[in-house]
Coordinates of C-alpha atoms in Angstrom, one line a residue:
X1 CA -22.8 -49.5 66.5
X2 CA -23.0 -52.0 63.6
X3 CA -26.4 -52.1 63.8
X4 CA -27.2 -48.3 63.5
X5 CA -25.1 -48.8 60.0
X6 CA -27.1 -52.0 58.9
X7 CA -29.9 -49.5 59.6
X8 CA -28.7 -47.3 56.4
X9 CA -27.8 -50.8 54.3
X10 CA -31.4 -51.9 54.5
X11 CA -32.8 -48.3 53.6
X12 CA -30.8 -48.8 51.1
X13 CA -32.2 -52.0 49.6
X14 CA -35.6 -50.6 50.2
X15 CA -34.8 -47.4 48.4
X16 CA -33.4 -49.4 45.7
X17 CA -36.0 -51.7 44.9
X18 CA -38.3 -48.8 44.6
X19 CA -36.2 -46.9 42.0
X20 CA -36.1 -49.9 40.0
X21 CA -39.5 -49.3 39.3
X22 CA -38.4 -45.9 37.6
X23 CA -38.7 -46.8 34.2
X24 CA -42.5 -48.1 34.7
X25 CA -42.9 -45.1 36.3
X26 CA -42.2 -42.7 33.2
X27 CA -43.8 -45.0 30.8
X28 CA -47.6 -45.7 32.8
X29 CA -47.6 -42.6 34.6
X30 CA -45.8 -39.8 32.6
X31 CA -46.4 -41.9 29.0
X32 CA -43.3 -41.0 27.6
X33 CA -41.6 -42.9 24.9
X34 CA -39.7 -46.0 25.6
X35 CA -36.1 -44.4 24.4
X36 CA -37.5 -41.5 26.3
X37 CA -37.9 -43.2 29.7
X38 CA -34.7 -44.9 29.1
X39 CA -32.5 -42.6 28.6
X40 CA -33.4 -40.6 31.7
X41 CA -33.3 -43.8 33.9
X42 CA -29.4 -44.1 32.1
X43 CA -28.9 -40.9 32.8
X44 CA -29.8 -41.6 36.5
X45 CA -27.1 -44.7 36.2
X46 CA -24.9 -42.3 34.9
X47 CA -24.5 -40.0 37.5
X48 CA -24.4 -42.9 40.0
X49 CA -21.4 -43.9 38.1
X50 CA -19.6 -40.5 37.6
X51 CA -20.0 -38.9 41.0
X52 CA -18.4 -41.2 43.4
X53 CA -15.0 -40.2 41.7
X54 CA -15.8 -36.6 42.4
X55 CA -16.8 -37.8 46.0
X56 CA -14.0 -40.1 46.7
X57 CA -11.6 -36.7 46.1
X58 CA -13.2 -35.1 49.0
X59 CA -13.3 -37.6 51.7
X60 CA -9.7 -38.2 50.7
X61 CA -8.5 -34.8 50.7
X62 CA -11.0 -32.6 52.6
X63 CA -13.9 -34.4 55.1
X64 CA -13.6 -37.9 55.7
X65 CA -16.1 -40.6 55.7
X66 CA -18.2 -39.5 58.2
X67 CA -19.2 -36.0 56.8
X68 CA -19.7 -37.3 53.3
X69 CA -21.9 -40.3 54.5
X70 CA -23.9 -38.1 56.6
X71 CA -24.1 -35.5 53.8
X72 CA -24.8 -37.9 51.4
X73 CA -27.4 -39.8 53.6
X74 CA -29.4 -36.4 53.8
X75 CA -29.2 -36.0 50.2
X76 CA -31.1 -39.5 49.9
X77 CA -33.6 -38.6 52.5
X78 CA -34.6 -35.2 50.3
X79 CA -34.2 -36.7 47.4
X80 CA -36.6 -39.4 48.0
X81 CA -38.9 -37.0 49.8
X82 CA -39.1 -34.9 46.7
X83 CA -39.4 -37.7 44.3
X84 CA -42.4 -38.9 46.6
X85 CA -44.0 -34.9 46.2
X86 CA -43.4 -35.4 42.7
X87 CA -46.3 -37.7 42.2
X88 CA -49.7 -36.2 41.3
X89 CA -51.4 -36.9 44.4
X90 CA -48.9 -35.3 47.0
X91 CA -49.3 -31.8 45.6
X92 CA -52.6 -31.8 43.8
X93 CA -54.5 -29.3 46.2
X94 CA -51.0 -26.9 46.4
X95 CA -50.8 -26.8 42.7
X96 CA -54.5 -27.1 42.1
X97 CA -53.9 -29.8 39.6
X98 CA -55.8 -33.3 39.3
X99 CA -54.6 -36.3 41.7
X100 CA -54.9 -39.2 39.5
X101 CA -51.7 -40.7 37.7
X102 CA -51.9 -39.6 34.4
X103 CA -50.1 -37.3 32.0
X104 CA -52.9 -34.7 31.9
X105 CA -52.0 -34.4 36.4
X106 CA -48.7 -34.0 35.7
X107 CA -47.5 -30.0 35.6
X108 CA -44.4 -28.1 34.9
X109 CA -43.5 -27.9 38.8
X110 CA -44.0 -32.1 39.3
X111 CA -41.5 -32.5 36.8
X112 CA -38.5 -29.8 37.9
X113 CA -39.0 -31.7 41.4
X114 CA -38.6 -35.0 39.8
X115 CA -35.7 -34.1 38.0
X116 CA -34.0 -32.4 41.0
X117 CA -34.9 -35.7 43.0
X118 CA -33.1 -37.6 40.3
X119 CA -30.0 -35.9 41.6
X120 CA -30.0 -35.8 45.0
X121 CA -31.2 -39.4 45.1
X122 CA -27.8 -40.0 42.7
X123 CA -25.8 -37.9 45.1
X124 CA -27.1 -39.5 48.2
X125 CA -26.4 -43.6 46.1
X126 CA -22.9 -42.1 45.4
X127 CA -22.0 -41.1 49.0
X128 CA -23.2 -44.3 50.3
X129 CA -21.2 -46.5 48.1
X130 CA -18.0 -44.5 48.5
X131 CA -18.5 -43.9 52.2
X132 CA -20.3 -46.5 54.1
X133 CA -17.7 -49.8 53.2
X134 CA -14.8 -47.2 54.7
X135 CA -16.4 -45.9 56.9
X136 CA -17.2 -49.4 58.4
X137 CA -13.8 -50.1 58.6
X138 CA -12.7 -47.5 60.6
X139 CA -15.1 -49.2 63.6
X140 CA -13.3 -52.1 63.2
X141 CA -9.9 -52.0 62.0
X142 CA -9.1 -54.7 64.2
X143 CA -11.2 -57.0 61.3
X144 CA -8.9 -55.6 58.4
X145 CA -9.5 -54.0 55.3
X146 CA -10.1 -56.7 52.6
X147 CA -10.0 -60.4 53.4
X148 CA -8.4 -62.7 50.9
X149 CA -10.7 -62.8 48.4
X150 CA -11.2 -59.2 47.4
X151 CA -14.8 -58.4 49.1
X152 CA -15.1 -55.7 50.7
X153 CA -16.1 -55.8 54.3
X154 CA -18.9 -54.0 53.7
X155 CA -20.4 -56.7 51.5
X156 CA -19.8 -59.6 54.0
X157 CA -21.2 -57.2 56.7
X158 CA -24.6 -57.0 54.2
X159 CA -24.8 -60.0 53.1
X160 CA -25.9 -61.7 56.2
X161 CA -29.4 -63.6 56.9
X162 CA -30.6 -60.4 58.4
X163 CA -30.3 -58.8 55.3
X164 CA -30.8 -61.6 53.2
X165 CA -34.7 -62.2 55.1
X166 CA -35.1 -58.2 54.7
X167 CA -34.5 -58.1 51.0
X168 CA -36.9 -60.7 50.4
X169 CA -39.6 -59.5 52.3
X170 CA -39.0 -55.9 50.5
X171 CA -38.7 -58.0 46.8
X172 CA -42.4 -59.6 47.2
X173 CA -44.4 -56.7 49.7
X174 CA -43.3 -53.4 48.0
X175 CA -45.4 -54.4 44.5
X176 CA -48.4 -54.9 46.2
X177 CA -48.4 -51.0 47.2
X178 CA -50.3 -49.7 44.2
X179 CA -49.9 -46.0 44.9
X180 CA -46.9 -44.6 43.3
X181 CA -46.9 -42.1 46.3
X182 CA -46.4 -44.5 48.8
X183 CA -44.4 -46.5 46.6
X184 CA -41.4 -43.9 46.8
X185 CA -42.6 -42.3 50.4
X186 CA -42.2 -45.7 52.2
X187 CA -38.8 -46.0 51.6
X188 CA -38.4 -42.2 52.1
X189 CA -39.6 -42.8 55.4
X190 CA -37.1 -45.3 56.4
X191 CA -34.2 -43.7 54.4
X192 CA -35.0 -40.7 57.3
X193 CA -35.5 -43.4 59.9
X194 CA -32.1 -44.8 59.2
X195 CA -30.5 -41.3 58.9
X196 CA -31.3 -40.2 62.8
X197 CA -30.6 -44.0 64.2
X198 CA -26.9 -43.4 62.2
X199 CA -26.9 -40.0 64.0
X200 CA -28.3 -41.4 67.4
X201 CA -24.6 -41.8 68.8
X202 CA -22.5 -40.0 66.4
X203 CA -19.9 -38.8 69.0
X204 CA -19.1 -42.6 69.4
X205 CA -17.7 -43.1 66.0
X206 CA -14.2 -43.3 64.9
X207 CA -12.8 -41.0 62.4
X208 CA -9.9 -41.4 60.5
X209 CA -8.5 -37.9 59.2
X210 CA -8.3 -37.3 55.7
X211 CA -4.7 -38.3 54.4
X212 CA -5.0 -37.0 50.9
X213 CA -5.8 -38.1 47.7
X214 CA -4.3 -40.0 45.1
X215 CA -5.5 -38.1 41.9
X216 CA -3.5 -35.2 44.0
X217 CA -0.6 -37.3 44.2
X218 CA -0.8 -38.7 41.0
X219 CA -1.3 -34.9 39.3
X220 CA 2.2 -34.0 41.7
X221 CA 3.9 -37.2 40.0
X222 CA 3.1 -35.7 36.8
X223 CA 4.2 -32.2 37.6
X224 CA 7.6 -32.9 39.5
X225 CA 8.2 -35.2 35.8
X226 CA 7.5 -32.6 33.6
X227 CA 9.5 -30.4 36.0
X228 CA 13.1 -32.4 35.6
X229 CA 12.1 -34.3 32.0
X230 CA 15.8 -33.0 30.8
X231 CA 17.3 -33.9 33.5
X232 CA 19.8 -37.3 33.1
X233 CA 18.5 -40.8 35.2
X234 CA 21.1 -41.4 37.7
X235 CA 22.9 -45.2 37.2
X236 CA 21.2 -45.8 40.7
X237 CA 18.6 -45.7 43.4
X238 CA 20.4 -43.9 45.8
X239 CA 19.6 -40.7 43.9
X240 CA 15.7 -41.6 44.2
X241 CA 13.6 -40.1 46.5
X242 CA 11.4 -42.9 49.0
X243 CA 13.6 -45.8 47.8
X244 CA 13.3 -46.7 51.7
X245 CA 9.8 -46.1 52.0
X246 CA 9.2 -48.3 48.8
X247 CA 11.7 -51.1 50.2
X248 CA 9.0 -52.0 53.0
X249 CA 5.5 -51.8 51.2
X250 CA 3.2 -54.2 51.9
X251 CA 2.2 -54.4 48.5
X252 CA 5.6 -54.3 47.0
X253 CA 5.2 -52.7 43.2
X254 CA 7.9 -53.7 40.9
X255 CA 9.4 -51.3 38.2
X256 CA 7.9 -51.2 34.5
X257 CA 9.4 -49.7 31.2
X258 CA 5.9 -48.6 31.2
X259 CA 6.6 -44.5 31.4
X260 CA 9.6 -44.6 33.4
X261 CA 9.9 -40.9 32.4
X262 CA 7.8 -40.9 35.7
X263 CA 10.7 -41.8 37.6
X264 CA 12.3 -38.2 36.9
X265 CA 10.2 -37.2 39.9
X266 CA 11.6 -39.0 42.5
X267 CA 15.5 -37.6 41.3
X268 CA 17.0 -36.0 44.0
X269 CA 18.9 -32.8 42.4
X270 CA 22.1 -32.6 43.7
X271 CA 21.7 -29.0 43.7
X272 CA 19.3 -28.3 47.1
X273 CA 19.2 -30.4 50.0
X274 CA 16.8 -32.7 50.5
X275 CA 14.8 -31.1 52.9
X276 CA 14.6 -28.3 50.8
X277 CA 13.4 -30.3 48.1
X278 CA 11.0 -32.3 49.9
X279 CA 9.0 -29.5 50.8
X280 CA 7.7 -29.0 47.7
X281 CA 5.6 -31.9 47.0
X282 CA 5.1 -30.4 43.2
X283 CA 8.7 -31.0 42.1
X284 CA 9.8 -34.3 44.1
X285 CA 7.8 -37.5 44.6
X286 CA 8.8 -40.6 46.3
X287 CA 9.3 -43.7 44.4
X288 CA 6.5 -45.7 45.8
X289 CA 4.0 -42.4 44.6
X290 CA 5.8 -43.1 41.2
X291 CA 4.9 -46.7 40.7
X292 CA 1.4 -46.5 41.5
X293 CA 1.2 -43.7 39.1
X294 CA 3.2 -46.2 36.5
X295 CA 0.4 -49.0 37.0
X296 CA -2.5 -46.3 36.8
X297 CA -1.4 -45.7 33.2
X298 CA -0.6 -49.1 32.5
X299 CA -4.1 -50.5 33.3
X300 CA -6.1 -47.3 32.1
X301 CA -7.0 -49.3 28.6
X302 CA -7.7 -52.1 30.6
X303 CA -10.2 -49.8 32.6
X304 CA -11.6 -48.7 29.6
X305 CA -12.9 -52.2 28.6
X306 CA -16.1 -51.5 31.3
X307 CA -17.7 -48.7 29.2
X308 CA -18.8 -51.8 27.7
X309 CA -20.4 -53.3 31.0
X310 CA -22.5 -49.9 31.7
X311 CA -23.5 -50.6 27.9
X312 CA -25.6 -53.9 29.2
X313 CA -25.9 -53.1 33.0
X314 CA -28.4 -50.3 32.5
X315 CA -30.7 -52.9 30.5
X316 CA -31.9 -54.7 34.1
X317 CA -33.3 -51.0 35.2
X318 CA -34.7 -50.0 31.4
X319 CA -35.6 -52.6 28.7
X320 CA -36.0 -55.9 30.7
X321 CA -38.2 -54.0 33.4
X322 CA -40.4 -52.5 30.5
X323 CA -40.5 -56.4 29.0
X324 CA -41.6 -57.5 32.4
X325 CA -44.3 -55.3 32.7
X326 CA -46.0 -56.4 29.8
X327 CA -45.9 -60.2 30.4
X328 CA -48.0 -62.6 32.4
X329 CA -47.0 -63.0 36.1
X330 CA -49.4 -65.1 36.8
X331 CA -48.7 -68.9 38.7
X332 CA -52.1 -70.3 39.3
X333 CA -54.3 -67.7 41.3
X334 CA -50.8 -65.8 42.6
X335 CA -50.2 -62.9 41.1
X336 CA -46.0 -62.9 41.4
X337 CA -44.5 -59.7 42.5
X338 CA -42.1 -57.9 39.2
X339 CA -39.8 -57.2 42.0
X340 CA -38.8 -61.2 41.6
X341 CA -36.7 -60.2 39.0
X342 CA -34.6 -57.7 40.3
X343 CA -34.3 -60.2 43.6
X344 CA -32.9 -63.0 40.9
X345 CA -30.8 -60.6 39.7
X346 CA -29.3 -59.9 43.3
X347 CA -28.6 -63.6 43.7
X348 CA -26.7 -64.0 40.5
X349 CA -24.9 -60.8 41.4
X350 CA -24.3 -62.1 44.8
X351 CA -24.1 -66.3 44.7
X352 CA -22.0 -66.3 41.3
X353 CA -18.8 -65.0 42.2
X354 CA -18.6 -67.4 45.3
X355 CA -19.5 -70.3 43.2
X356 CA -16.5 -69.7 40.8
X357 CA -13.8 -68.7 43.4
X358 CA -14.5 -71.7 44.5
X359 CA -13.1 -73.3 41.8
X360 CA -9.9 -72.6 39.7
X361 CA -9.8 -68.8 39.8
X362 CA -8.0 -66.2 38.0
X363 CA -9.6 -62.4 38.4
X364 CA -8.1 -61.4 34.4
X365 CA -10.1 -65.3 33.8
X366 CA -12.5 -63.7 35.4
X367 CA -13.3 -60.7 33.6
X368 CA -13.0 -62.3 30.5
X369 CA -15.5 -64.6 31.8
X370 CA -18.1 -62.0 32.7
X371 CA -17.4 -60.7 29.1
X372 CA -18.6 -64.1 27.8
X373 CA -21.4 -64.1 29.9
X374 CA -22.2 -60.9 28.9
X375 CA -22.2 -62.2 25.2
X376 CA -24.5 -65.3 26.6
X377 CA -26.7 -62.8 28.3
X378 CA -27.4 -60.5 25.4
X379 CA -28.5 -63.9 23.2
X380 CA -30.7 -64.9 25.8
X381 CA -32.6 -61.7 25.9
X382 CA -32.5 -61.4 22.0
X383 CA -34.0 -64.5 21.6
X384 CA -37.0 -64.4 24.5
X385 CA -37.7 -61.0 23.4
X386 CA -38.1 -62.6 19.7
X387 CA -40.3 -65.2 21.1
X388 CA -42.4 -62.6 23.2
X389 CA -43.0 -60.7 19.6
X390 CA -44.3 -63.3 18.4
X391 CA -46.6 -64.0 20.8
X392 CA -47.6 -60.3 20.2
X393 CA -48.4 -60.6 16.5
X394 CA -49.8 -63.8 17.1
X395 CA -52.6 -62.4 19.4
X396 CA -52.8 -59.0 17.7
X397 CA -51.4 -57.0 20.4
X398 CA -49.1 -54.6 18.0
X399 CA -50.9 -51.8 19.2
X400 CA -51.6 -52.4 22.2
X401 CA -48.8 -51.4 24.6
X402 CA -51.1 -52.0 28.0
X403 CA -52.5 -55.7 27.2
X404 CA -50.7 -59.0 28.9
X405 CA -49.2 -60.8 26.4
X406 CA -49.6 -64.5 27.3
X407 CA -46.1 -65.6 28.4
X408 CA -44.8 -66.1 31.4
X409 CA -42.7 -63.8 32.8
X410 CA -40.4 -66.3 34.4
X411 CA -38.8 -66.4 31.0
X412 CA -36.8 -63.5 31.5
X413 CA -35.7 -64.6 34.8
X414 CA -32.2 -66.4 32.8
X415 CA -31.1 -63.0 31.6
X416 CA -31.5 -61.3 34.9
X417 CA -29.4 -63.7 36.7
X418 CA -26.7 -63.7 33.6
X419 CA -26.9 -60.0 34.1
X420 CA -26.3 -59.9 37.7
X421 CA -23.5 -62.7 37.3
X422 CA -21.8 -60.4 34.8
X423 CA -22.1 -57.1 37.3
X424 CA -20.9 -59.5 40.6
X425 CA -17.7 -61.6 38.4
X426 CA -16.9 -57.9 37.2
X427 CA -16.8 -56.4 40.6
X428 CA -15.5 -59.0 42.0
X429 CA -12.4 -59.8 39.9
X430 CA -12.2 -55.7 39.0
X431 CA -11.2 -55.9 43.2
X432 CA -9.0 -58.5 42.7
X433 CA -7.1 -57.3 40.2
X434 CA -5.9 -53.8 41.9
X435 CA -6.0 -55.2 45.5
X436 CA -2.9 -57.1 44.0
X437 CA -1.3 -53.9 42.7
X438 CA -2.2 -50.8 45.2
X439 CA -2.3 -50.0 48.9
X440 CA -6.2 -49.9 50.0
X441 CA -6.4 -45.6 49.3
X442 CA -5.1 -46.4 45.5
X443 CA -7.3 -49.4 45.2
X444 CA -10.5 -47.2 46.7
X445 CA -9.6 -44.3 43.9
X446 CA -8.8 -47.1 40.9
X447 CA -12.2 -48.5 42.1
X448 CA -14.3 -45.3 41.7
X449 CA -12.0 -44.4 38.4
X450 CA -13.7 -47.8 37.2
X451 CA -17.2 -47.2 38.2
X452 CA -16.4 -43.8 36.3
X453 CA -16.1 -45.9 33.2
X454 CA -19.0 -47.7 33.9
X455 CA -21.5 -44.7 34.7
X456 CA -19.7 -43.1 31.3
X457 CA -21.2 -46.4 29.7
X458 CA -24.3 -46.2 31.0
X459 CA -24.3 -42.1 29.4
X460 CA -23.4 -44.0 26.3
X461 CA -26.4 -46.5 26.1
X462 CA -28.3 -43.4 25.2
X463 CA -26.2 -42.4 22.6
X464 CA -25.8 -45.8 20.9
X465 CA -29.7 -46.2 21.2
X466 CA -30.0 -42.5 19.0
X467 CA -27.3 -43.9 16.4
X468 CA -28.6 -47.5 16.2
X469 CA -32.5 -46.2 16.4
X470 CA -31.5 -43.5 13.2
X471 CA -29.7 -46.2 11.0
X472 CA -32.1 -48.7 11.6
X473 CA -34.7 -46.3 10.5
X474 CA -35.0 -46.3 6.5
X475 CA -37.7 -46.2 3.5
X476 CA -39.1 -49.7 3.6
X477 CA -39.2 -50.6 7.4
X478 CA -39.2 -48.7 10.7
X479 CA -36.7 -48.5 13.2
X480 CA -36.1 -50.3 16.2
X481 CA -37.2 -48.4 18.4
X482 CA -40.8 -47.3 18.5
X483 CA -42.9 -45.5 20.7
X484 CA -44.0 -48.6 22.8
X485 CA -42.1 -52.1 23.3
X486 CA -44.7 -54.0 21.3
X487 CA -43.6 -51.9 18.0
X488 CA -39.9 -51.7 18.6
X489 CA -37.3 -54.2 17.8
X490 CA -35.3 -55.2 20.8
X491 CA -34.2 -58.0 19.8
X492 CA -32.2 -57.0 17.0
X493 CA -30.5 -54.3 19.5
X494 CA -29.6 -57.0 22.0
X495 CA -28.0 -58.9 19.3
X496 CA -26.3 -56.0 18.5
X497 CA -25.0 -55.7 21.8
X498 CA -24.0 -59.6 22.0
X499 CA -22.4 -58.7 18.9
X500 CA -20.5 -55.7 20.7
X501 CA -18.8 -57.3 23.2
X502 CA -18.4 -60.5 21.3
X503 CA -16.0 -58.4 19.2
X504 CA -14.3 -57.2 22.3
X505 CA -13.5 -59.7 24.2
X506 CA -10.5 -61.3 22.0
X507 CA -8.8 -57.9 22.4
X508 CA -9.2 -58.0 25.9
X509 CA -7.6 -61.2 26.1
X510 CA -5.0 -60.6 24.0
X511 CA -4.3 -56.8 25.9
X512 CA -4.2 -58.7 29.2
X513 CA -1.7 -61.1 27.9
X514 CA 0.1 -59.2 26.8
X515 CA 0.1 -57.3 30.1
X516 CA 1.1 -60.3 32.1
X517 CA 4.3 -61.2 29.4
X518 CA 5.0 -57.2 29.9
X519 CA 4.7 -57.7 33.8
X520 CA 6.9 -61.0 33.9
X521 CA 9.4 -59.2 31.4
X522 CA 10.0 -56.1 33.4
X523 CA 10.7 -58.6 37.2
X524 CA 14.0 -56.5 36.9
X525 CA 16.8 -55.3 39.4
X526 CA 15.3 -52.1 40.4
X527 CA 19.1 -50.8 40.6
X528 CA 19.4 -51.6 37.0
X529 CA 19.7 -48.8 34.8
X530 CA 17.4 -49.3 31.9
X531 CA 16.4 -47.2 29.3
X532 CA 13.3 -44.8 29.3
X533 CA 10.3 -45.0 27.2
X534 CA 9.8 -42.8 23.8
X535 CA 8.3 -40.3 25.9
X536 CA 11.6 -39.2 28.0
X537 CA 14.8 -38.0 27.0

């Protein structure tokens, strides 16, 4: 059974390292513009981020895992076999067009199926990261959800030598395939492959029914608020719905000042009985649905902190591939693969978060760690893309985007590992964090509300590219960004970014401070009558 699932993880690291080849895909093959070619492949990150919120709602409320990971596992398999008839070879005879990659071979049609490959491929990523760590779990319950540290059992279940043998014989073969065709068909292949050995014994599986969603609770909280806002607090919890239910949580929520107009909707109105009033979900909520919807609000700003990290994320699939490209990767007569990169970049995101929890750990010392890190990465890239310009005037290469330049590329292999210890601390402490605060189906929804953020970053790279591109851009000197890598000014934008998140990470800290004084502060009687916020009367 576990194997037919390690069958879709590995089809998954092989379809991955192919699409990280997107962006050299769009700028040798297609010849767009480097902002161009960027902005699609953020795009593409985008959508990865956004949709598993939309997906999480329905295996929560409607389908379950099962449906959704098979649903989504089809989407990858079309998705990749359109990307792979996308190519100019595939469909040269069909569409009577020329088979070789260049821009003149590359019609109106190749480009709608690219595009719609783009989204089923971010469909098919999105169902798979929702689905899959769940879905493993309900095979083995017996194993339990989370283990103490906050990593999912999904990650421990991929992160074995199996896997970690497979990835590297993926990060050094796939390269050597020249043909972009059979670049994206391989993994197609396999990503079908994987698909029918998931399906091979699909009556065997255990389902869990769907049990609702928490945005649907969350949106009743609101409702059955808004519903009694004028009506008095009584002076104690026996008037609250759920008090009971909340008595015996697992992951016992204490009560915050923070909106406790929300605790209007677990009143019990002394006017209808409570069965009465209990079948209307819209108008009565049980305490326990209240304080998850309390700490929802209070850590949205915290959330919001991470459009940040899809800001700098995106760069390991965009700018540092198209800086790779250009440089030597040469050691002696070898030829290293550029998929070394992205495989450093794994082992940051996967080795760093083990090597600090196993020190002194905090996950808010955490985050603001990654922050720092991220500050650390930024500088590092700024300042080996300075030296790799210089190299470029120095041999004359200004305009010309396909020569090596003569440096190794093993100098960017610092800022992919930075990156990926920045994306794993995040994750990893990001888990921590609301593992402490929410039963697993809140902490599954506050993750994907996250990864929104995140994907709505990764949207906003291309916007703050645009803005910083046009101001940079003036009578005297050109902007930073050019039509090739060679002309543009990168450097300057990742100091900008270092510069970004530099600037937020003292209010972070002092937000999440403040957030623990607030937590300790409110440690109150929950029978205690207290006052209500400026929102409630």
């Amino acid at each position: 059974m576990y194997s037919r699932i390690l069958a879709v993880v590995w089809a998954d690291i092989l379809a991955g390292y192919a699409l990280w080849m997107l962006m050299i895909y769009l700028t040798d093959v297609w010849k767009l513009k480097l902002t161009h070619a960027a902005g699609i492949v953020n795009v593409f990150l985008g959508l990865v981020g956004v949709i598993p919120f939309v997906l999480q709602f329905i295996v929560d409320s409607f389908l379950g895992n099962f449906w959704i990971l098979l649903a989504s596992s089809l989407s990858y398999c079309a998705g990749m076999g359109i990307l792979t008839m996308s190519t100019p070879p595939v469909l040269a005879d069909a569409l009577r067009t020329c088979n070789a990659n260049v821009p003149e071979c590359i019609s109106n049609t190749h480009r709608m199926l690219f595009f719609a490959a783009v989204v089923l491929i971010a469909v098919g990523i999105s169902g798979h990261s929702v689905c899959l760590g769940s879905f493993l779990i309900e095979q083995s319950v017996e194993v339990g959800i989370i283990d103490f540290s906050g990593r999912s059992l999904l990650t421990m279940f991929a992160g074995n030598w199996p896997t970690f043998v497979f990835t590297v014989i993926v990060a050094f073969a796939l390269p050597y395939i020249k043909p972009w065709s059979l670049r994206f068909g391989i993994p197609a292949i396999f990503m079908v492959l994987a698909t029918l050995v998931f399906l091979s014994r699909s009556c065997s599986y255990s389902r869990d029914r769907p049990e609702g969603s928490p945005l649907t609770i969350l949106l009743k909280v609101f409702s059955a608020a808004a519903f009694k806002l004028f009506v008095p607090r009584p002076p104690n919890l026996s008037q609250f719905h759920g008090v009971p239910e909340y008595s015996v949580l697992v992951h016992e929520i204490p009560p915050l000042r923070c909106c406790r107009c929300l605790e209007k909707a677990a009143i019990i109105l002394p006017d209808q009985t409570l069965e009465q009033q209990v079948q209307n979900q819209w108008k009565l909520s049980s305490l326990t649905q209240v304080r998850n919807a309390q700490y929802i609000i209070f850590m949205i700003p915290l959330a919001m902190a991470f459009a940040l990290w899809g800001l700098i994320s995106s760069l390991s699939y965009t700018y540092f591939v198209e800086q790779a490209k250009t440089m030597n990767r040469k050691v002696g007569s070898l030829t290293v693969p550029i998929t070394i990169l992205l495989w450093s970049w794994a082992q940051g995101r996967r080795l760093f978060p083990r090597l600090i929890c196993s020190l002194w750990y905090a996950p808010v010392t955490g985050i603001t760690m990654s922050m720092i890190l991220g500050v650390v990465c930024c500088i590092t890239a700024g300042s080996v893309e300075s030296r790799r310009l210089d190299m470029v005037k120095k041999h004359d290469l200004l305009h010309k985007p396909d020569a090596e330049v003569p440096m190794s590329v093993f100098w960017l292999v610092p800022q992919f590992v930075l990156l990926g210890a920045v994306d794993g601390l995040l994750e990893f402490s990001t888990a921590a964090i609301l593992l402490n605060k929410f039963v697993f189906s809140w902490w599954k929804f506050m993750l994907t509300f996250i990864n929104l953020v995140h994907g709505l970053g990764c949207f906003g790279s291309v916007l703050i590219v645009y803005i910083a591109g046009g101001l940079s851009d003036g009578e005297g000197h050109s902007g930073w960004f050019q039509d090739s890598l060679n002309e543009s000014r990168l450097d300057k934008y990742y100091w900008m970014l270092a510069w970004l998140i530099a600037c937020n990470v003292v209010p972070y800290w002092m937000l999440t401070c403040w957030y623990s004084y607030m937590n300790q502060k409110e440690q109150i009687d929950p029978g205690e009558t207290q006052p209500f916020c400026c929102c409630c009367c």
